[in-house]
XYZ file of C-alpha atoms in Angstrom:
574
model
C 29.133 8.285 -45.182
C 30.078 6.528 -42.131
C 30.340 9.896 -40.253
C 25.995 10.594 -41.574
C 25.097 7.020 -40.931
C 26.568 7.569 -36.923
C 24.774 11.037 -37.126
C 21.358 10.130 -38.116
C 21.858 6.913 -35.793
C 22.409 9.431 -32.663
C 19.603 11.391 -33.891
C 17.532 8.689 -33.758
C 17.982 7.438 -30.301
C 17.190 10.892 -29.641
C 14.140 11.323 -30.584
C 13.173 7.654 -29.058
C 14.334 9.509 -26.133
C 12.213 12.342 -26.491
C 9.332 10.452 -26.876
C 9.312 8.210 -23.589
C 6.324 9.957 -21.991
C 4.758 11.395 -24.696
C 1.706 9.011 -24.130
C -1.306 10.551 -22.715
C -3.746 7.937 -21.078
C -6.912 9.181 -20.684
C -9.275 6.937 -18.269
C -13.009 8.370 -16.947
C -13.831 6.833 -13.470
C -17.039 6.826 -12.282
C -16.866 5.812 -8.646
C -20.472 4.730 -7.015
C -22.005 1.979 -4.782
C -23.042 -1.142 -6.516
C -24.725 -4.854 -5.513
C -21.869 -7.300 -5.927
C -21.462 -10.723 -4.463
C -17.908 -11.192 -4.125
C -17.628 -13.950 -1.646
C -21.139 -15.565 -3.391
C -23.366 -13.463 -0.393
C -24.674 -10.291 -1.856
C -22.950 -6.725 -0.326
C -22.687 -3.240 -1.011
C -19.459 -2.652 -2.376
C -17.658 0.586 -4.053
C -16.657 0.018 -7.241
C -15.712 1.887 -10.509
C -17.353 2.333 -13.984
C -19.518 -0.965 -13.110
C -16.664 -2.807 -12.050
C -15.133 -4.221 -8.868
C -11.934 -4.208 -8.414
C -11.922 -1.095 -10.203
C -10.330 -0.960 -13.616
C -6.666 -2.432 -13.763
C -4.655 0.754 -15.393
C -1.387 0.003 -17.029
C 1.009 2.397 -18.482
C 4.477 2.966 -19.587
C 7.267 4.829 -17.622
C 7.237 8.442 -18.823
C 3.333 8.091 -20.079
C 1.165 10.961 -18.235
C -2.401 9.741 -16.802
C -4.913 11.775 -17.222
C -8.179 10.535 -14.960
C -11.279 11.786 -14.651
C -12.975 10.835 -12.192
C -16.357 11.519 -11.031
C -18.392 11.224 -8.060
C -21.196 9.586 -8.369
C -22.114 8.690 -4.711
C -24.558 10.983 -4.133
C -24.467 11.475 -0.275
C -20.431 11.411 0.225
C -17.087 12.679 -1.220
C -14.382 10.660 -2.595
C -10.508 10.915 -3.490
C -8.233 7.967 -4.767
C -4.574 7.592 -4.104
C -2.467 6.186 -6.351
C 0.036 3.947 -4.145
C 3.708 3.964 -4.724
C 3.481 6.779 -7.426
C 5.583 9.736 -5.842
C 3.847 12.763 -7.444
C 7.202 14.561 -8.465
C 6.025 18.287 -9.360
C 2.424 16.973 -8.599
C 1.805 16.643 -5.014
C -1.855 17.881 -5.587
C -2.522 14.780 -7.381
C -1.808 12.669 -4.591
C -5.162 11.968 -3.663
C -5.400 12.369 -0.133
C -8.387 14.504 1.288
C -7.593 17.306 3.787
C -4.057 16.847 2.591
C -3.518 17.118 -1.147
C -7.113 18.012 -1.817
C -10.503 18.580 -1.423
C -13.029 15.752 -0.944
C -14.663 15.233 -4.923
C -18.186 16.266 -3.608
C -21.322 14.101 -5.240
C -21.889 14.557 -8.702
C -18.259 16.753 -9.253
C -15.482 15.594 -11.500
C -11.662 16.039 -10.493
C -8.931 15.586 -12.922
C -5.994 13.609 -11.829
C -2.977 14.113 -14.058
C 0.628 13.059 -12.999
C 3.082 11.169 -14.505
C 4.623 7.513 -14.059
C 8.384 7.754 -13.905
C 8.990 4.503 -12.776
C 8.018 0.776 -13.438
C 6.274 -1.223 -10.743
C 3.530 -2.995 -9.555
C 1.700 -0.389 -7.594
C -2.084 0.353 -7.046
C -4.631 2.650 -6.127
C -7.268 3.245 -3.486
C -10.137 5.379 -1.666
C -8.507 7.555 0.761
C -11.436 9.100 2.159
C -12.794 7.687 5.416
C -12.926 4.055 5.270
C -14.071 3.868 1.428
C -10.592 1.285 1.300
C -12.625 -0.908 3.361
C -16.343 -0.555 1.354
C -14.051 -1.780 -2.066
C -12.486 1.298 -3.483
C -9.487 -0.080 -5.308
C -7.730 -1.363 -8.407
C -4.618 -2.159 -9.873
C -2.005 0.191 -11.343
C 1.104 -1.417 -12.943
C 3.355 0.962 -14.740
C 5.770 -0.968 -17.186
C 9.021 -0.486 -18.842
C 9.404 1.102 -22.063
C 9.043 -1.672 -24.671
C 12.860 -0.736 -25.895
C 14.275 -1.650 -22.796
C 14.304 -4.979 -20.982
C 13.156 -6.204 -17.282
C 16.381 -7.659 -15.476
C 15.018 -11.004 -15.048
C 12.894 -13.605 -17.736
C 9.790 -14.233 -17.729
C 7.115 -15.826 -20.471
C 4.221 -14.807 -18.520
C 2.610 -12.690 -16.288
C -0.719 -12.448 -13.513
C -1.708 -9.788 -11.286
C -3.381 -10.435 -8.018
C -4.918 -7.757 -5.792
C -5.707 -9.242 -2.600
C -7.734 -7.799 -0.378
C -10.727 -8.148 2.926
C -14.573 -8.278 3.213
C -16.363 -7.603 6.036
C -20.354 -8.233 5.888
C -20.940 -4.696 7.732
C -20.901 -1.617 5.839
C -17.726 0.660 6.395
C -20.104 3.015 7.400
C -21.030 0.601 10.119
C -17.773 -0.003 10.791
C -16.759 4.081 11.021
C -19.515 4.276 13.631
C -18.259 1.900 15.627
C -14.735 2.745 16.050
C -15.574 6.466 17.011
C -18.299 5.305 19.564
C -18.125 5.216 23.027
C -16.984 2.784 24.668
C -15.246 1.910 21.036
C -16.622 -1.146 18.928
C -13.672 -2.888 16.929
C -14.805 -4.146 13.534
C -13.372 -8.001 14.160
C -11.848 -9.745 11.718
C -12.599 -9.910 8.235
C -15.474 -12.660 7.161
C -13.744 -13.625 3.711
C -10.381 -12.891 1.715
C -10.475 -12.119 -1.636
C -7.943 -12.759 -4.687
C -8.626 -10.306 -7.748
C -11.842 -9.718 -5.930
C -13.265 -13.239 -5.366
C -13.636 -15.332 -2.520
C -16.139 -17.461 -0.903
C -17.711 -17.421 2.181
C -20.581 -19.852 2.337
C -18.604 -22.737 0.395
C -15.154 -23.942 0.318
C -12.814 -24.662 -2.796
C -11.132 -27.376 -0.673
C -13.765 -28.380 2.037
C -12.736 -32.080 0.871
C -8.982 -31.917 1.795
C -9.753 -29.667 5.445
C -11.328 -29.676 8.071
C -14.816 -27.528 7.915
C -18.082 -27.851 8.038
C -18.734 -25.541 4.936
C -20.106 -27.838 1.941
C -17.256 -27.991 -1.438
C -18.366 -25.022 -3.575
C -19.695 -26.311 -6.977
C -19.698 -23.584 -9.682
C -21.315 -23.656 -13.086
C -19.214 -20.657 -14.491
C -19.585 -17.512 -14.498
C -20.149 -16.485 -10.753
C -19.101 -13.862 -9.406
C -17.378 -15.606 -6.669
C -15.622 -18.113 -8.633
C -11.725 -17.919 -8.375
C -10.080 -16.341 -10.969
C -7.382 -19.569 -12.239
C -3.852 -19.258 -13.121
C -3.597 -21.051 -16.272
C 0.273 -22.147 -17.448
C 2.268 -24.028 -19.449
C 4.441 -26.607 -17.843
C 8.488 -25.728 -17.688
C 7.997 -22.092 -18.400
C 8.602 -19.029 -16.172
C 5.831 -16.426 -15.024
C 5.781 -13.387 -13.138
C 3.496 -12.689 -10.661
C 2.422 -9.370 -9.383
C 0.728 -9.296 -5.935
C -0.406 -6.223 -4.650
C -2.126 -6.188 -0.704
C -5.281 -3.273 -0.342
C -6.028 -5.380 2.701
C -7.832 -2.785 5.543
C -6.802 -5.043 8.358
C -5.485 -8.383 7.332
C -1.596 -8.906 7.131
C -1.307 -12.157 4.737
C 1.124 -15.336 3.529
C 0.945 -16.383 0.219
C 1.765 -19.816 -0.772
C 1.613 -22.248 -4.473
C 1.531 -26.108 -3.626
C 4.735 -27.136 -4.131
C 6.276 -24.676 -6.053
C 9.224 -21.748 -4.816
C 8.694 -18.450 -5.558
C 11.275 -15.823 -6.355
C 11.268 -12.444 -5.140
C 12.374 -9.840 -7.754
C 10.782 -6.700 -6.286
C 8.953 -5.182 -3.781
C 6.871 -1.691 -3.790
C 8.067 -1.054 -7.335
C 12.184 -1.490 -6.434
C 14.165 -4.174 -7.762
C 15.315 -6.414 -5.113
C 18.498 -8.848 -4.828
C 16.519 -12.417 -5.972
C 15.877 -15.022 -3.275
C 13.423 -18.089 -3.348
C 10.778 -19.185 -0.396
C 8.367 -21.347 -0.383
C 5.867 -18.689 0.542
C 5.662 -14.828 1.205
C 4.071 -12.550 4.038
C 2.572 -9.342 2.198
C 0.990 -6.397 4.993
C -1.678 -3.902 3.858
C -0.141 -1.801 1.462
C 2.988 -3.879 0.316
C 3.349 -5.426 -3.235
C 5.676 -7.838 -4.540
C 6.660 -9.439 -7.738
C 7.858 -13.281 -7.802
C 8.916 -15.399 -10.407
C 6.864 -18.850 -10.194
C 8.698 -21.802 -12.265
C 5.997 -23.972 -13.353
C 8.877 -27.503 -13.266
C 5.910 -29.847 -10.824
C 4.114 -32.826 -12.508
C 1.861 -31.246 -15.429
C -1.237 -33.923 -14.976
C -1.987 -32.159 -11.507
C -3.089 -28.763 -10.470
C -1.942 -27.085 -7.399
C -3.271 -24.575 -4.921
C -2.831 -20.581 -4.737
C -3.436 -19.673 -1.104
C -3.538 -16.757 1.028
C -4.187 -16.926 4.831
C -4.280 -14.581 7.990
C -0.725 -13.751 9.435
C -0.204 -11.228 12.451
C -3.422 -11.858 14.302
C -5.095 -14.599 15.590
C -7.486 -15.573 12.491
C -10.934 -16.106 12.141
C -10.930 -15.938 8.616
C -10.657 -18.958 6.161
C -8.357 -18.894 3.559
C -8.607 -17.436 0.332
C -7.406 -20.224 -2.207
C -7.700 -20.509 -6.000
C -6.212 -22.884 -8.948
C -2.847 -22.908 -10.438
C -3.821 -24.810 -13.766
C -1.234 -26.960 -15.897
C -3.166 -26.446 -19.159
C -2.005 -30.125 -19.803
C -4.923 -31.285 -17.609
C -8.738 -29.558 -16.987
C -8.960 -26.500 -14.959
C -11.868 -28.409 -13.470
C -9.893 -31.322 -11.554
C -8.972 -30.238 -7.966
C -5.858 -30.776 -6.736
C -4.786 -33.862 -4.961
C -3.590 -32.505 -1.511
C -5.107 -30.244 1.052
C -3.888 -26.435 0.505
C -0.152 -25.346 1.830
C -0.855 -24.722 5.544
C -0.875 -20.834 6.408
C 2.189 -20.327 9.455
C 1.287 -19.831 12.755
C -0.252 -16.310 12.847
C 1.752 -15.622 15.665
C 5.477 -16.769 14.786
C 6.874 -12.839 14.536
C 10.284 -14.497 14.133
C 9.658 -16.029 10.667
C 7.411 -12.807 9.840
C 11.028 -11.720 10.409
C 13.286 -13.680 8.621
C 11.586 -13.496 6.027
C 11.323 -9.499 5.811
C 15.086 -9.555 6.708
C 16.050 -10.974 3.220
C 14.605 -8.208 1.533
C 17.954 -6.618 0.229
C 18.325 -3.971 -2.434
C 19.723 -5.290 -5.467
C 22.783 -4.169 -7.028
C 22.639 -0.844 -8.773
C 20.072 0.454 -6.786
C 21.096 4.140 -4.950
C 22.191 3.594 -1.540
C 21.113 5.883 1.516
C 23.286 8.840 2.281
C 25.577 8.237 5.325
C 24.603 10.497 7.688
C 20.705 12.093 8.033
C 20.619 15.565 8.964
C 16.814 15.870 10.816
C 15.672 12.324 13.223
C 12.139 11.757 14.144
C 11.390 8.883 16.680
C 7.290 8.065 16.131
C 6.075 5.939 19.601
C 3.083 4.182 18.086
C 0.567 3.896 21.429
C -3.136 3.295 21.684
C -4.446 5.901 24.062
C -7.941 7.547 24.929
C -9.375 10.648 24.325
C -12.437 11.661 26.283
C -12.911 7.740 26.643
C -12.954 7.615 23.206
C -10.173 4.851 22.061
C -7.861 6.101 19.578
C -4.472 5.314 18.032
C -1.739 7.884 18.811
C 1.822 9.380 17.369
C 4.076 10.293 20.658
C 0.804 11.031 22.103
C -1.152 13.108 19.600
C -4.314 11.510 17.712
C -4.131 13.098 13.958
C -7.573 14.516 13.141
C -7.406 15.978 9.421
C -8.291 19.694 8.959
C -10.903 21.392 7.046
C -8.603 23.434 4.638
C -5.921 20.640 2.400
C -2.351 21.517 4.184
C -1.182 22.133 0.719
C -3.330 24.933 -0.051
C -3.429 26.093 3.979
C 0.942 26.086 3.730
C 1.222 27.371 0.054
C -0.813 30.578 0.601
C -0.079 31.249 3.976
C -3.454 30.084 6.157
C -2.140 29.668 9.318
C -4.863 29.451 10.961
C -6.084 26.433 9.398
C -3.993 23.726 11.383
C -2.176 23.566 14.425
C 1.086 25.970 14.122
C 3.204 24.122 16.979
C 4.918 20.763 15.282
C 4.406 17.884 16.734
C 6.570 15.919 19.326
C 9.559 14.283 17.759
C 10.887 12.718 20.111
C 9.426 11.246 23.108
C 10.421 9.732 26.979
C 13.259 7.533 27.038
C 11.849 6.081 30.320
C 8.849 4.719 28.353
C 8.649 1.105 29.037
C 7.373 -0.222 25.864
C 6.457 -3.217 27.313
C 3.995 -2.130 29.466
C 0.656 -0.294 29.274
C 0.473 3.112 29.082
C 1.025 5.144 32.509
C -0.844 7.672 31.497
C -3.402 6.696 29.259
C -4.796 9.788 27.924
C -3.633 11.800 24.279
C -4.371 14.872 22.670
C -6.027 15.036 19.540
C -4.118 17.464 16.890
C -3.149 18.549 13.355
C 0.400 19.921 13.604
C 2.738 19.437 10.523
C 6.657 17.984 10.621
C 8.449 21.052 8.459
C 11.344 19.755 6.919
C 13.933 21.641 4.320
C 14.648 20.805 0.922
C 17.014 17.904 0.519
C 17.195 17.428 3.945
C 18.054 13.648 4.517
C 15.269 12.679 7.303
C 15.530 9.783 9.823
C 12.351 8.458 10.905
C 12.400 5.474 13.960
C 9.094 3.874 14.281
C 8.703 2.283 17.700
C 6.251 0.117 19.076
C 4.525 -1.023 22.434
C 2.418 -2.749 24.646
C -1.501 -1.922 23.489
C -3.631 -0.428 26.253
C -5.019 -2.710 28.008
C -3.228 -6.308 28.402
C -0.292 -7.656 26.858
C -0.065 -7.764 23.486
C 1.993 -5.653 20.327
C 0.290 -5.309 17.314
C 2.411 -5.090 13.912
C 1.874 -2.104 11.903
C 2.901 -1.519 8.107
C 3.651 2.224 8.019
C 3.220 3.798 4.346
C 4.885 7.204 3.217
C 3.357 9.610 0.301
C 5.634 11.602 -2.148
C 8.449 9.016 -1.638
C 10.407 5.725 -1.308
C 12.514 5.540 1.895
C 15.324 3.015 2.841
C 14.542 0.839 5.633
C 17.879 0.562 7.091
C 17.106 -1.905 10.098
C 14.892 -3.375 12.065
C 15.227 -4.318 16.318
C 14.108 -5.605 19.484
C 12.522 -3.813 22.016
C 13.113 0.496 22.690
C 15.436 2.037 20.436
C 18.895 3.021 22.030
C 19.832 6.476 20.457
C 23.436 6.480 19.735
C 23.585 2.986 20.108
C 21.192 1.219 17.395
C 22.596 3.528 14.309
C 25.419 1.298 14.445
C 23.105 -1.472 13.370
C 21.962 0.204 10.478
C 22.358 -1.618 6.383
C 23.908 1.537 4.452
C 24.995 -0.995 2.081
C 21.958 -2.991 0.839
C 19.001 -1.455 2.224
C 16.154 -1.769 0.117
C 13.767 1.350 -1.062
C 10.233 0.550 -0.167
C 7.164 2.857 0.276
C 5.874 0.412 2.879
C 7.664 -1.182 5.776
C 6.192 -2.673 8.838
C 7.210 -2.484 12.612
C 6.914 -5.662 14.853
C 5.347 -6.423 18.135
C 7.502 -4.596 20.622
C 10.076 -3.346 18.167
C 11.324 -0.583 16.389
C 12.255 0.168 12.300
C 14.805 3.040 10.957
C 13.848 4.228 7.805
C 15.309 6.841 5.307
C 14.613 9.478 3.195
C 15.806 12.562 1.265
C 13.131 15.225 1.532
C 13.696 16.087 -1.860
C 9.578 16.113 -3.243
C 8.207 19.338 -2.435
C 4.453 19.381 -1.463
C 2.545 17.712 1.753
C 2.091 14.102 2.825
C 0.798 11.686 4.908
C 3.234 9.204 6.422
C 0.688 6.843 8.506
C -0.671 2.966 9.399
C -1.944 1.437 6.530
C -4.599 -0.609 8.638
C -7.386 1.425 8.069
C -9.307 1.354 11.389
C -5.932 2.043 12.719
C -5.546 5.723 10.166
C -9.559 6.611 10.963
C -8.685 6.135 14.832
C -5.832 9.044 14.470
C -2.593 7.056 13.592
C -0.598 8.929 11.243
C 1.290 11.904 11.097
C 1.574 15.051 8.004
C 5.117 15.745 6.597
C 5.524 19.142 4.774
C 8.532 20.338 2.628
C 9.441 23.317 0.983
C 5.562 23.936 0.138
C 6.644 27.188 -1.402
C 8.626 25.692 -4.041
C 5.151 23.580 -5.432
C 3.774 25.329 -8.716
C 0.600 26.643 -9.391
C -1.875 23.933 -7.557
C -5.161 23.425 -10.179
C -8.267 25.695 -8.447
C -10.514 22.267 -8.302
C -7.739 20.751 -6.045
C -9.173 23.888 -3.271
C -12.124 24.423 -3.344
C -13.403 23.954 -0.153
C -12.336 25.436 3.395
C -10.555 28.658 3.623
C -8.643 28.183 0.179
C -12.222 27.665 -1.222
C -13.118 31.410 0.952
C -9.928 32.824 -0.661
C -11.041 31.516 -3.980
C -14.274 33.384 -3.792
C -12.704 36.589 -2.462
C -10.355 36.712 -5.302
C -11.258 34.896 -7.911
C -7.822 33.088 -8.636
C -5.471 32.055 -6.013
């Protein structure tokens, strides 16, 4: 009997097993143009199925999501990309256009099915043009199966999405950037948390100094801040998740640490701050213990870090539910840092260590790729370049163009990996001038890639600029970050094979370089590039490709258009 009982017990676990991922979640999206006022002014503003933020999706590890999503923008195409999810066996699902896909054209559907194979707080976005920046976005937060058990407590949980408004039109804003001489878009007018923000009123215009009037809300506005509300002496998780287009930000809670426990959907060794800098395309979860006096309420606040801000700061309530959400709190908001103080920025990225458990980087890489990040003209046109070559997307999706052959779709010569090591990053460019081109970096199955993103001096002036660099189809380990030009042969010594935490998003610092990781081990094509997205639409970003031939049968509605769309219509199948 004891024998059966073990038998049927095995059996059992089995079939739990079997059935992670069995879940299909079906979601219709309807992306068009809507009338919000998110920051209490009215604006055009992307959203989906009525809403803005788009729908939060949430899933379990091993479900399959099955979105359909539908164009309804009448004069444009569209794509989303779901950020942080790595598209294993579905790389045409990635939703980048010109890479993993067509552009959806106006009143088409496209069906986005992939799987979520591991927990996170992640999100998803336009990636077609600067649709990011008109308010294309939403959460996407995959959990653990309900059998199994986070590695730290918690009794409660908020998401925040945090992102920028601008009061011109991304369309306005594309225009600009590709004119001649170029016009730079400035810095956003208003932050938003979850959405909301406000620009003609302040939350707090009685504890700071401004000469905006204290907001007074009578509910249900569509600018009014979203409150925390908790329980005194308990534990919550917070999930913050950064779609900014520009804006690099610190968050801070009056008063209260918070406790990193993961970043980009990897568990990280815990440490406590009193406050955290996020960049465009970063997310973080931190545990907040809510142990301050329960008859007050404290501030949430997000401000400008990285460039010199002309935006306010995006604030809303943490509530003690022991007092009214409606009493302010009793001291002005936590102070933002000094935009410009790269050496906290610093310290504080520095203590991002992977925890224990997690898989460490091979020892040795077998391919390196150093990336100088310059800003460069073309034809006077200003534009952001990769070891001098602007990226300008092709008509024909690399993925289609590489699986079938269509060679004469993109550049065939790769481009530079490597470039002067007499470049004085310090200074500005001696020749100021790039090419514009397509090219692909071919790597091999399994092949463990180095990548060394360097920075410099921008064209004109002195000044660096930071940059949060964001790979497709994978996490990487960022296995240092240093000073000035990289020394070859030299600076791998330097490198964290020991602790180095997997991220899909790491950032390079004014006049510096970072060494990242990776195992090419994802077949399919993808974009490695600046998540700033003037800095992307201005050319700064490069394509990785590997073993393309080993991707299955890609769906016909990913190729439709170009010369796999030509070959489609010769055919009849691919």
């Amino acid at each position: 009997m004891r024998f059966r009982g073990v038998f049927l017990w095995c059996i059992w676990l089995g079939l739990i097993e079997l059935s992670i991922g069995a879940t299909v979640r079906h979601y219709q999206f309807d992306v068009e143009y809507m009338i919000r006022k998110p920051d209490c002014l009215e604006h055009v503003v992307m959203g989906i199925n009525g809403q803005f933020p788009g729908p939060t999706i949430r899933a379990e590890v091993g479900d399959t999501l099955d979105i359909a999503l539908t164009n309804k923008l009448f004069t444009e195409g569209t794509v989303i990309h779901w950020h942080g999810i790595r598209q294993v066996g579905t790389p045409w699902a990635d939703g980048t256009a010109a890479i993993s896909q067509c552009a959806i054209n106006p009143g088409e559907t496209f069906h986005y099915r992939f799987k979520v194979d591991r927990p996170g707080t992640y999100f998803y976005h336009g990636h077609y043009g600067m649709q990011r920046a008109a308010g294309l976005y939403g959460s996407l937060i995959v959990d653990l199966p309900k059998w199994k058990k986070e590695p730290f407590h918690y009794d409660g949980e908020f998401n925040l999405l945090l992102s920028d408004l601008w009061h011109t039109s991304s369309h306005e804003q594309e225009v600009g950037l590709s004119s001649k001489p170029m016009r730079w878009i400035g810095e956003p007018q208003t932050l938003l948390i979850n959405g909301r923000g406000q620009f003609n009123c302040s939350l707090a215009a009685k504890f700071i100094n401004t000469t905006l009037p204290q907001c007074e809300f009578k509910g249900g506005e569509e600018c009014a801040p979203q409150i925390l509300h908790v329980e005194p002496n308990k534990t919550y998780r917070i999930r913050i998740a950064s779609t900014t287009s520009l804006a690099s930000l610190n968050l801070a809670i009056s008063n209260h640490k918070l406790v990193v426990v993961e970043a980009d959907g990897n568990y990280v060794q815990p440490f406590a701050v009193d406050d955290i800098d996020i960049y465009s395309g970063e997310s973080y979860s931190v545990l907040l213990r809510t142990d301050q006096d329960p008859k007050k309420n404290y501030w949430l606040s997000i401000g400008v870090r990285g460039r010199k801000p002309n935006t306010p700061q995006g604030l809303t309530i943490l509530n003690y539910k022991t007092i009214s959400a409606s009493v302010f709190p009793t001291s002005p908001p936590p102070v933002t840092p000094l935009w410009n103080d790269f050496e906290r920025s610093k310290a504080f990225t520095k203590k991002i260590i992977a925890k224990m458990g997690t898989p460490k980087p091979p020892r040795y890489s077998d391919h390196k790729v150093l990336l100088l990040n310059t800003q460069n003209l073309f034809d006077g046109f200003t534009k952001w370049a990769i070891n001098n070559v602007s990226l300008t997307l092709p008509a024909t999706p690399y993925l289609g163009a590489i699986k079938y052959n269509l060679n004469g779709t993109f550049d065939q010569t790769p481009p530079p990996e490597n470039f002067p090591q007499d470049y004085n990053i310090f200074d500005n460019p001696v020749n100021p001038n790039a090419t514009i081109g397509n090219g692909v970096y071919m790597f091999h199955l399994n092949e463990v890639i180095d990548v060394i993103l360097q920075n410099t001096n921008q064209l004109k002036g002195n000044g660096s600029e930071i940059h949060p660099w964001h790979l497709h189809g994978h996490d990487f380990w960022v296995l240092g970050y240093g000073e000035g030009r990289f020394q070859p042969g030299v600076d791998e010594k330097k490198f964290n094979l020991t602790h180095a935490p997997l991220r899909n998003t790491a950032v390079i610092f004014p006049y510096g370089w970072t060494a990242l990781r990776f195992k090419a081990d994802n077949p399919g094509v993808w974009a490695f590039h600046c998540h700033i997205e003037p800095h992307l639409h201005m050319g700064m970003g490069v394509i990785f490709a590997e073993a393309v031939h080993k991707v299955g049968k890609i769906p016909t509605e990913a190729l439709t258009c170009g010369a796999t769309g030509k070959l489609y219509l010769n055919k009849g199948r691919y």
